[in-house]
GROMACS .gro file of C-alpha atoms in nm:
model
  434
    1MET     CA    1   2.536  -0.190  -1.216
    2LEU     CA    2   2.565  -0.408  -0.910
    3LYS     CA    3   2.929  -0.480  -0.833
    4ALA     CA    4   3.035  -0.840  -0.878
    5ARG     CA    5   3.122  -0.890  -0.513
    6ARG     CA    6   2.781  -0.768  -0.399
    7ARG     CA    7   2.607  -0.998  -0.649
    8ALA     CA    8   2.819  -1.288  -0.528
    9ARG     CA    9   2.735  -1.203  -0.166
   10LEU     CA   10   2.361  -1.189  -0.239
   11LEU     CA   11   2.359  -1.513  -0.433
   12ALA     CA   12   2.572  -1.687  -0.172
   13ALA     CA   13   2.341  -1.569   0.104
   14ALA     CA   14   2.037  -1.686  -0.090
   15LEU     CA   15   2.196  -2.027  -0.152
   16ALA     CA   16   2.304  -2.060   0.209
   17GLY     CA   17   1.956  -1.971   0.326
   18ALA     CA   18   1.799  -2.221   0.090
   19LEU     CA   19   2.036  -2.498   0.199
   20SER     CA   20   1.979  -2.418   0.565
   21LEU     CA   21   1.603  -2.423   0.523
   22SER     CA   22   1.621  -2.746   0.324
   23THR     CA   23   1.810  -2.904   0.612
   24LEU     CA   24   1.543  -2.788   0.855
   25ALA     CA   25   1.270  -2.923   0.629
   26ALA     CA   26   1.441  -3.259   0.602
   27CYS     CA   27   1.440  -3.286   0.981
   28GLY     CA   28   1.075  -3.187   1.014
   29GLY     CA   29   0.762  -3.399   1.021
   30SER     CA   30   0.504  -3.439   0.749
   31ASP     CA   31   0.203  -3.281   0.919
   32GLY     CA   32   0.020  -3.050   0.681
   33GLY     CA   33   0.205  -3.160   0.371
   34GLY     CA   34   0.036  -3.211   0.035
   35SER     CA   35  -0.122  -3.548  -0.035
   36GLY     CA   36   0.008  -3.581  -0.388
   37ASP     CA   37  -0.288  -3.805  -0.471
   38GLY     CA   38  -0.450  -3.574  -0.724
   39LYS     CA   39  -0.756  -3.546  -0.498
   40THR     CA   40  -0.670  -3.234  -0.296
   41LEU     CA   41  -0.569  -2.883  -0.398
   42ARG     CA   42  -0.415  -2.692  -0.107
   43LEU     CA   43  -0.474  -2.321  -0.172
   44TRP     CA   44  -0.351  -2.020   0.022
   45HIS     CA   45  -0.446  -1.658  -0.037
   46TYR     CA   46  -0.494  -1.347   0.174
   47GLU     CA   47  -0.797  -1.179   0.017
   48GLY     CA   48  -1.095  -1.110   0.244
   49PRO     CA   49  -1.426  -1.273   0.151
   50ASP     CA   50  -1.587  -0.936   0.071
   51SER     CA   51  -1.306  -0.822  -0.159
   52ALA     CA   52  -1.342  -0.852  -0.534
   53MET     CA   53  -1.070  -1.116  -0.544
   54GLY     CA   54  -1.216  -1.307  -0.251
   55LYS     CA   55  -1.558  -1.323  -0.418
   56ALA     CA   56  -1.413  -1.420  -0.756
   57TRP     CA   57  -1.189  -1.691  -0.616
   58ALA     CA   58  -1.473  -1.837  -0.409
   59GLU     CA   59  -1.660  -1.872  -0.740
   60ALA     CA   60  -1.349  -2.027  -0.891
   61VAL     CA   61  -1.330  -2.283  -0.609
   62ALA     CA   62  -1.691  -2.387  -0.673
   63GLU     CA   63  -1.630  -2.412  -1.048
   64PHE     CA   64  -1.308  -2.605  -0.995
   65GLU     CA   65  -1.472  -2.863  -0.769
   66GLU     CA   66  -1.762  -2.901  -1.011
   67SER     CA   67  -1.527  -2.961  -1.303
   68HIS     CA   68  -1.302  -3.194  -1.099
   69PRO     CA   69  -1.532  -3.456  -0.942
   70GLY     CA   70  -1.381  -3.612  -0.633
   71VAL     CA   71  -1.126  -3.331  -0.588
   72LYS     CA   72  -1.147  -3.109  -0.281
   73VAL     CA   73  -1.000  -2.761  -0.240
   74GLU     CA   74  -0.846  -2.710   0.103
   75PHE     CA   75  -0.836  -2.332   0.136
   76GLU     CA   76  -0.645  -2.151   0.408
   77GLU     CA   77  -0.669  -1.774   0.437
   78LYS     CA   78  -0.331  -1.630   0.536
   79GLY     CA   79  -0.245  -1.273   0.626
   80PHE     CA   80  -0.037  -1.064   0.385
   81GLU     CA   81   0.228  -1.009   0.651
   82GLN     CA   82   0.226  -1.378   0.742
   83ILE     CA   83   0.302  -1.491   0.389
   84GLN     CA   84   0.544  -1.201   0.333
   85LYS     CA   85   0.759  -1.308   0.627
   86THR     CA   86   0.734  -1.686   0.618
   87ALA     CA   87   0.715  -1.783   0.250
   88PRO     CA   88   1.085  -1.878   0.209
   89GLN     CA   89   1.074  -2.108   0.512
   90VAL     CA   90   0.736  -2.262   0.422
   91LEU     CA   91   0.829  -2.327   0.060
   92ASN     CA   92   1.145  -2.505   0.173
   93SER     CA   93   0.943  -2.748   0.383
   94ASP     CA   94   0.675  -3.012   0.342
   95GLN     CA   95   0.421  -2.750   0.451
   96ALA     CA   96   0.411  -2.587   0.107
   97PRO     CA   97   0.066  -2.555  -0.052
   98ASP     CA   98  -0.003  -2.646  -0.413
   99LEU     CA   99  -0.099  -2.290  -0.506
  100MET     CA  100  -0.039  -1.962  -0.328
  101GLU     CA  101  -0.104  -1.592  -0.373
  102TYR     CA  102   0.224  -1.405  -0.338
  103ASN     CA  103   0.349  -1.049  -0.363
  104LYS     CA  104   0.514  -0.956  -0.689
  105GLY     CA  105   0.848  -0.781  -0.727
  106ASN     CA  106   1.222  -0.841  -0.716
  107ALA     CA  107   1.243  -0.881  -0.339
  108THR     CA  108   0.956  -1.131  -0.319
  109THR     CA  109   0.868  -1.346  -0.621
  110GLY     CA  110   1.203  -1.258  -0.775
  111GLN     CA  111   1.390  -1.373  -0.467
  112LEU     CA  112   1.201  -1.702  -0.442
  113SER     CA  113   1.243  -1.774  -0.812
  114ARG     CA  114   1.618  -1.716  -0.785
  115GLN     CA  115   1.633  -1.956  -0.491
  116GLY     CA  116   1.458  -2.228  -0.693
  117LEU     CA  117   1.150  -2.230  -0.470
  118LEU     CA  118   0.894  -2.157  -0.743
  119THR     CA  119   0.786  -2.357  -1.047
  120ASP     CA  120   0.871  -2.216  -1.389
  121LEU     CA  121   0.527  -2.161  -1.542
  122THR     CA  122   0.645  -2.059  -1.890
  123ALA     CA  123   0.530  -2.374  -2.068
  124GLU     CA  124   0.187  -2.365  -1.902
  125ALA     CA  125   0.150  -1.991  -1.967
  126GLU     CA  126   0.208  -2.047  -2.337
  127LYS     CA  127   0.005  -2.369  -2.367
  128ARG     CA  128  -0.298  -2.236  -2.180
  129GLY     CA  129  -0.293  -1.888  -2.333
  130TRP     CA  130  -0.210  -1.695  -2.017
  131ALA     CA  131   0.089  -1.532  -2.181
  132ASP     CA  132  -0.140  -1.384  -2.446
  133ALA     CA  133  -0.419  -1.289  -2.204
  134VAL     CA  134  -0.200  -1.089  -1.963
  135PRO     CA  135  -0.127  -0.739  -2.101
  136PRO     CA  136   0.242  -0.642  -2.129
  137THR     CA  137   0.212  -0.377  -1.854
  138VAL     CA  138   0.085  -0.647  -1.619
  139ALA     CA  139   0.321  -0.921  -1.738
  140THR     CA  140   0.624  -0.719  -1.626
  141THR     CA  141   0.581  -0.848  -1.273
  142SER     CA  142   0.514  -1.207  -1.381
  143ARG     CA  143   0.852  -1.273  -1.541
  144TYR     CA  144   1.195  -1.285  -1.375
  145ASP     CA  145   1.543  -1.341  -1.506
  146GLU     CA  146   1.804  -1.568  -1.346
  147SER     CA  147   1.904  -1.299  -1.095
  148GLY     CA  148   1.544  -1.245  -0.986
  149VAL     CA  149   1.486  -0.912  -1.161
  150MET     CA  150   1.140  -0.862  -1.306
  151GLY     CA  151   1.050  -0.779  -1.665
  152SER     CA  152   1.205  -1.063  -1.865
  153GLY     CA  153   1.284  -1.431  -1.844
  154ALA     CA  154   1.060  -1.712  -1.728
  155TRP     CA  155   0.704  -1.682  -1.601
  156TYR     CA  156   0.699  -1.752  -1.227
  157GLY     CA  157   0.360  -1.605  -1.146
  158ILE     CA  158   0.025  -1.541  -1.309
  159PRO     CA  159  -0.188  -1.238  -1.217
  160ASN     CA  160  -0.556  -1.241  -1.302
  161TYR     CA  161  -0.614  -0.882  -1.197
  162ALA     CA  162  -0.437  -0.548  -1.186
  163GLU     CA  163  -0.422  -0.283  -0.915
  164PHE     CA  164  -0.341   0.079  -0.846
  165THR     CA  165  -0.366   0.333  -0.566
  166MET     CA  166  -0.612   0.617  -0.525
  167VAL     CA  167  -0.763   0.841  -0.260
  168TYR     CA  168  -1.086   0.703  -0.118
  169PHE     CA  169  -1.298   0.982   0.025
  170ASN     CA  170  -1.611   1.019   0.238
  171LYS     CA  171  -1.849   1.231   0.030
  172ASP     CA  172  -2.069   1.306   0.330
  173LEU     CA  173  -1.783   1.447   0.538
  174PHE     CA  174  -1.662   1.652   0.242
  175ALA     CA  175  -2.010   1.800   0.199
  176GLU     CA  176  -2.059   1.858   0.572
  177HIS     CA  177  -1.736   2.060   0.596
  178GLY     CA  178  -1.768   2.235   0.263
  179VAL     CA  179  -1.458   2.071   0.118
  180GLU     CA  180  -1.431   2.034  -0.259
  181VAL     CA  181  -1.276   1.731  -0.422
  182PRO     CA  182  -0.918   1.843  -0.494
  183THR     CA  183  -0.791   1.850  -0.850
  184THR     CA  184  -0.449   2.000  -0.769
  185PHE     CA  185  -0.197   1.931  -0.495
  186ALA     CA  186  -0.255   2.277  -0.347
  187GLU     CA  187  -0.625   2.198  -0.323
  188LEU     CA  188  -0.542   1.868  -0.154
  189GLU     CA  189  -0.343   2.050   0.113
  190ASP     CA  190  -0.629   2.299   0.153
  191ALA     CA  191  -0.863   2.007   0.212
  192LEU     CA  192  -0.626   1.855   0.468
  193ALA     CA  193  -0.606   2.185   0.653
  194ALA     CA  194  -0.983   2.229   0.651
  195PHE     CA  195  -1.044   1.891   0.812
  196GLU     CA  196  -0.767   1.937   1.067
  197ASP     CA  197  -0.912   2.277   1.161
  198ALA     CA  198  -1.242   2.096   1.224
  199GLY     CA  199  -1.070   1.855   1.462
  200ILE     CA  200  -1.064   1.563   1.218
  201THR     CA  201  -0.748   1.377   1.119
  202PRO     CA  202  -0.783   1.379   0.740
  203PHE     CA  203  -0.593   1.065   0.636
  204ALA     CA  204  -0.635   0.716   0.775
  205ASN     CA  205  -0.293   0.555   0.801
  206ALA     CA  206  -0.116   0.234   0.904
  207GLY     CA  207   0.244   0.281   1.008
  208ALA     CA  208   0.303  -0.079   1.108
  209GLU     CA  209   0.240  -0.209   0.758
  210TYR     CA  210   0.251  -0.101   0.395
  211MET     CA  211   0.027   0.204   0.402
  212ALA     CA  212   0.262   0.469   0.545
  213GLN     CA  213   0.545   0.385   0.307
  214GLN     CA  214   0.303   0.417   0.017
  215TYR     CA  215   0.212   0.772   0.122
  216LEU     CA  216   0.585   0.850   0.128
  217TYR     CA  217   0.647   0.695  -0.214
  218GLN     CA  218   0.348   0.874  -0.368
  219LEU     CA  219   0.484   1.208  -0.249
  220ALA     CA  220   0.817   1.123  -0.415
  221LEU     CA  221   0.640   1.017  -0.734
  222SER     CA  222   0.470   1.355  -0.756
  223ARG     CA  223   0.818   1.504  -0.813
  224ALA     CA  224   0.957   1.221  -1.029
  225ASP     CA  225   0.935   1.084  -1.382
  226LYS     CA  226   0.936   0.734  -1.530
  227ALA     CA  227   1.315   0.732  -1.574
  228TRP     CA  228   1.348   0.794  -1.199
  229VAL     CA  229   1.107   0.507  -1.131
  230ASP     CA  230   1.287   0.267  -1.364
  231SER     CA  231   1.624   0.345  -1.209
  232PHE     CA  232   1.491   0.294  -0.855
  233GLN     CA  233   1.296  -0.022  -0.934
  234MET     CA  234   1.553  -0.191  -1.156
  235GLY     CA  235   1.858  -0.131  -0.937
  236GLY     CA  236   2.004   0.167  -1.115
  237GLU     CA  237   2.154   0.477  -0.960
  238THR     CA  238   1.919   0.593  -0.683
  239ASP     CA  239   2.002   0.890  -0.464
  240PHE     CA  240   1.778   0.915  -0.160
  241SER     CA  241   1.897   1.270  -0.103
  242ASP     CA  242   1.763   1.383  -0.440
  243ALA     CA  243   1.482   1.637  -0.477
  244ALA     CA  244   1.200   1.381  -0.501
  245TRP     CA  245   1.289   1.173  -0.195
  246THR     CA  246   1.380   1.481   0.010
  247TYR     CA  247   1.049   1.647  -0.074
  248ALA     CA  248   0.863   1.327   0.014
  249ALA     CA  249   1.024   1.276   0.354
  250GLU     CA  250   1.001   1.642   0.451
  251THR     CA  251   0.638   1.672   0.339
  252PHE     CA  252   0.538   1.352   0.515
  253ALA     CA  253   0.700   1.470   0.840
  254ASP     CA  254   0.535   1.811   0.797
  255TRP     CA  255   0.195   1.649   0.752
  256VAL     CA  256   0.244   1.450   1.071
  257GLY     CA  257   0.340   1.769   1.253
  258LYS     CA  258   0.029   1.945   1.124
  259GLY     CA  259  -0.199   1.659   1.223
  260TYR     CA  260  -0.289   1.554   0.870
  261ILE     CA  261  -0.158   1.203   0.950
  262ALA     CA  262  -0.178   1.086   1.311
  263GLU     CA  263   0.148   1.038   1.497
  264ASN     CA  264  -0.008   0.751   1.691
  265SER     CA  265  -0.075   0.561   1.368
  266SER     CA  266   0.286   0.436   1.380
  267GLY     CA  267   0.167   0.106   1.529
  268THR     CA  268  -0.156   0.078   1.332
  269LYS     CA  269  -0.209  -0.206   1.085
  270ALA     CA  270  -0.371  -0.173   0.742
  271GLU     CA  271  -0.683  -0.358   0.851
  272ASP     CA  272  -0.737  -0.106   1.132
  273ALA     CA  273  -0.691   0.186   0.894
  274GLY     CA  274  -0.940   0.039   0.647
  275VAL     CA  275  -1.194  -0.024   0.922
  276SER     CA  276  -1.153   0.332   1.051
  277PHE     CA  277  -1.246   0.460   0.706
  278ILE     CA  278  -1.544   0.224   0.691
  279GLN     CA  279  -1.656   0.363   1.028
  280GLY     CA  280  -1.636   0.721   0.898
  281LYS     CA  281  -1.357   0.829   1.133
  282HIS     CA  282  -1.139   0.975   0.856
  283PRO     CA  283  -1.252   1.155   0.541
  284MET     CA  284  -0.971   1.008   0.329
  285LEU     CA  285  -0.761   0.698   0.288
  286PHE     CA  286  -0.486   0.659   0.028
  287SER     CA  287  -0.449   0.295  -0.067
  288GLY     CA  288  -0.502   0.038  -0.338
  289SER     CA  289  -0.786  -0.092  -0.547
  290TRP     CA  290  -0.780  -0.407  -0.332
  291TRP     CA  291  -1.002  -0.215  -0.085
  292PHE     CA  292  -1.259  -0.116  -0.346
  293GLY     CA  293  -1.483  -0.421  -0.335
  294ARG     CA  294  -1.475  -0.436   0.042
  295PHE     CA  295  -1.578  -0.073   0.074
  296GLN     CA  296  -1.862  -0.139  -0.170
  297ALA     CA  297  -1.980  -0.422   0.054
  298GLU     CA  298  -1.921  -0.272   0.399
  299VAL     CA  299  -1.959   0.106   0.384
  300LYS     CA  300  -2.324   0.157   0.478
  301LYS     CA  301  -2.336   0.489   0.665
  302PHE     CA  302  -2.211   0.731   0.400
  303ASP     CA  303  -2.146   0.778   0.031
  304TRP     CA  304  -1.790   0.746  -0.090
  305ASP     CA  305  -1.593   0.780  -0.410
  306THR     CA  306  -1.232   0.799  -0.527
  307PHE     CA  307  -0.994   1.035  -0.701
  308LEU     CA  308  -0.641   0.992  -0.831
  309TRP     CA  309  -0.362   1.165  -0.640
  310PRO     CA  310  -0.374   1.522  -0.770
  311GLY     CA  311  -0.071   1.682  -0.928
  312SER     CA  312   0.102   1.357  -1.017
  313ASP     CA  313   0.125   1.165  -1.345
  314LEU     CA  314   0.252   0.860  -1.156
  315THR     CA  315   0.098   0.645  -0.886
  316LEU     CA  316   0.165   0.311  -0.725
  317GLY     CA  317   0.031   0.016  -0.920
  318SER     CA  318   0.105  -0.287  -1.131
  319GLY     CA  319  -0.033  -0.622  -1.215
  320GLY     CA  320  -0.201  -0.781  -0.916
  321ASN     CA  321  -0.046  -1.028  -0.679
  322LEU     CA  322   0.056  -1.352  -0.838
  323TRP     CA  323  -0.058  -1.710  -0.837
  324VAL     CA  324   0.266  -1.899  -0.777
  325VAL     CA  325   0.314  -2.275  -0.768
  326PRO     CA  326   0.577  -2.387  -0.517
  327GLU     CA  327   0.847  -2.605  -0.666
  328GLY     CA  328   0.766  -2.863  -0.398
  329ALA     CA  329   0.391  -2.862  -0.464
  330GLU     CA  330   0.240  -3.211  -0.469
  331ASN     CA  331  -0.046  -3.142  -0.712
  332LYS     CA  332   0.086  -2.903  -0.974
  333GLU     CA  333  -0.158  -3.001  -1.248
  334LEU     CA  334  -0.450  -2.917  -1.020
  335ALA     CA  335  -0.286  -2.583  -0.946
  336TYR     CA  336  -0.256  -2.508  -1.318
  337ASP     CA  337  -0.622  -2.598  -1.370
  338PHE     CA  338  -0.729  -2.362  -1.092
  339ILE     CA  339  -0.525  -2.074  -1.234
  340ASP     CA  340  -0.685  -2.144  -1.570
  341ILE     CA  341  -1.034  -2.107  -1.424
  342THR     CA  342  -0.947  -1.771  -1.267
  343MET     CA  343  -0.840  -1.649  -1.612
  344LYS     CA  344  -1.172  -1.741  -1.777
  345LYS     CA  345  -1.415  -1.463  -1.860
  346GLY     CA  346  -1.677  -1.581  -1.611
  347ILE     CA  347  -1.448  -1.535  -1.311
  348GLN     CA  348  -1.292  -1.225  -1.467
  349ASN     CA  349  -1.638  -1.071  -1.494
  350VAL     CA  350  -1.707  -1.148  -1.126
  351LEU     CA  351  -1.386  -0.961  -1.044
  352GLY     CA  352  -1.487  -0.665  -1.257
  353ASN     CA  353  -1.838  -0.633  -1.116
  354ASN     CA  354  -1.721  -0.648  -0.755
  355GLY     CA  355  -1.462  -0.372  -0.758
  356GLY     CA  356  -1.164  -0.554  -0.904
  357VAL     CA  357  -0.954  -0.468  -1.209
  358PRO     CA  358  -0.964  -0.782  -1.425
  359VAL     CA  359  -0.706  -0.848  -1.695
  360ALA     CA  360  -0.926  -1.050  -1.932
  361ALA     CA  361  -1.291  -0.964  -1.867
  362ASP     CA  362  -1.565  -0.898  -2.119
  363ALA     CA  363  -1.596  -0.518  -2.101
  364ALA     CA  364  -1.966  -0.532  -2.188
  365ALA     CA  365  -2.029  -0.760  -1.890
  366ILE     CA  366  -1.906  -0.502  -1.637
  367THR     CA  367  -2.229  -0.331  -1.543
  368ASP     CA  368  -2.162  -0.180  -1.200
  369PRO     CA  369  -2.104   0.198  -1.251
  370GLN     CA  370  -1.842   0.235  -0.976
  371SER     CA  371  -1.654  -0.066  -1.103
  372LYS     CA  372  -1.661   0.063  -1.461
  373ALA     CA  373  -1.514   0.396  -1.342
  374LEU     CA  374  -1.242   0.212  -1.150
  375ILE     CA  375  -1.143   0.011  -1.456
  376GLU     CA  376  -1.145   0.326  -1.672
  377ASP     CA  377  -0.906   0.499  -1.428
  378TYR     CA  378  -0.673   0.200  -1.440
  379THR     CA  379  -0.686   0.186  -1.819
  380ALA     CA  380  -0.596   0.555  -1.841
  381LEU     CA  381  -0.304   0.517  -1.600
  382ALA     CA  382  -0.167   0.209  -1.770
  383GLY     CA  383  -0.210   0.365  -2.113
  384ASN     CA  384  -0.007   0.668  -2.003
  385ASP     CA  385   0.267   0.454  -1.846
  386GLY     CA  386   0.166   0.593  -1.508
  387LEU     CA  387   0.211   0.282  -1.293
  388ALA     CA  388   0.519   0.310  -1.074
  389TYR     CA  389   0.516  -0.024  -0.887
  390TYR     CA  390   0.579  -0.026  -0.508
  391PRO     CA  391   0.858   0.113  -0.290
  392ASP     CA  392   0.956  -0.214  -0.123
  393TRP     CA  393   1.027  -0.404  -0.446
  394PRO     CA  394   1.383  -0.320  -0.547
  395ALA     CA  395   1.580  -0.472  -0.259
  396ASN     CA  396   1.567  -0.772  -0.030
  397GLY     CA  397   1.421  -0.677   0.307
  398PHE     CA  398   1.327  -0.330   0.187
  399TYR     CA  399   0.965  -0.370   0.298
  400ASP     CA  400   1.081  -0.384   0.659
  401SER     CA  401   1.326  -0.099   0.601
  402MET     CA  402   1.057   0.126   0.454
  403THR     CA  403   0.817   0.038   0.734
  404SER     CA  404   1.061   0.110   1.016
  405GLU     CA  405   1.190   0.433   0.862
  406THR     CA  406   0.843   0.576   0.797
  407GLN     CA  407   0.757   0.489   1.157
  408LYS     CA  408   1.044   0.712   1.263
  409LEU     CA  409   0.893   0.997   1.061
  410LEU     CA  410   0.561   0.934   1.235
  411THR     CA  411   0.704   0.934   1.586
  412GLY     CA  412   0.960   1.207   1.521
  413SER     CA  413   1.242   0.981   1.642
  414ALA     CA  414   1.450   1.068   1.335
  415ASP     CA  415   1.451   1.364   1.102
  416PRO     CA  416   1.391   1.326   0.727
  417ALA     CA  417   1.760   1.346   0.634
  418ASP     CA  418   1.852   1.065   0.874
  419VAL     CA  419   1.564   0.850   0.750
  420LEU     CA  420   1.674   0.892   0.390
  421GLU     CA  421   2.035   0.818   0.481
  422SER     CA  422   1.924   0.490   0.642
  423LEU     CA  423   1.716   0.399   0.337
  424GLN     CA  424   2.014   0.470   0.112
  425ALA     CA  425   2.233   0.232   0.312
  426GLU     CA  426   1.971  -0.045   0.308
  427TYR     CA  427   1.904  -0.002  -0.063
  428ASP     CA  428   2.274  -0.002  -0.158
  429GLU     CA  429   2.339  -0.312   0.049
  430ASN     CA  430   2.050  -0.519  -0.077
  431VAL     CA  431   1.944  -0.392  -0.419
  432LEU     CA  432   1.900  -0.648  -0.696
  433GLU     CA  433   2.012  -0.564  -1.047
  434GLU     CA  434   2.034  -0.721  -1.384
   0.00000   0.00000   0.00000
């Protein structure tokens, strides 16, 4: 368990930060603030227009405005990194929107809930039926206790979709080079070697953002079990020199050395990696279901499909990102109404038929074959308790720590043991526990 002095330090730092930001907000102007007149819903999210979520939420905006005559939705698309880094400051100012998509987990939604920056949605979740509609495996990341640890307590966010990671692969490149779809880890490494021998870097990667750390975590998960995951995610005893983490770091570095993952991808962003797959430059990309709808819309030059990471019962995944209502939102009732629309079967079905993983769709209404297969894979993973969340969740600032340390593995500026030692220090200093 977290020692009392570390808990006190974390809570004091959070309070000090909140007070400091409140002071800054009090000194700032009012430009961009909510109107509070019940006529404008200020909405932020970071889903592209061709993604399943982007398409579904565009439909939700239209339905919302139709059902709320005289009310206008002011939508601003924000980048994931932008919201990740600026949310605490924005939510402590008069710039806060009425409704915002935000990353789930202890170090994000948990942190903001602990600082009093998010509205407790428990009463609305029960009154409007969201608490019943969201499956327990998804609801884990919606609820946070007083210390900001997920899994119990009040509802601070509502997800209307779920997500998980998989390997996207270019069927044409596989066929051209005589590579079979791998069903074991040994076959995966054979496929990597075959493409590298042909002068092709097998995996698209983004070292400057979340993608590289997710490769590292997936490698660790292939040597771990659910007890290991729960201990890591919930602030238990985590040893970064154990067999799973050591295997992950050493294998990742080995893959970079062999050319399976490009060394020069250390500065690449996720968008660039996704586009490189769309352009057919890499035969594989390991990432989340949030890419699925976009690939359906934009991949025109080749056939593609997906497979789950071979040789592992666990993969990254959880409920989707959350709708959160800032505590300082001016039009909370409008925000609740919009969330409600995204939970209705019509919008849920749009999600499901455009490559999303809805939480409350009509199964019979999902007619797209690829989308049905995606949802079946998720259902199987969730049913087998195979979702292992994300590596940046357990500790404040751990997203940046994971990013910078995996960059060192990519550039060779630190060896695996040193990287894991640094991660241990960051985790121990900042982990959040019950």
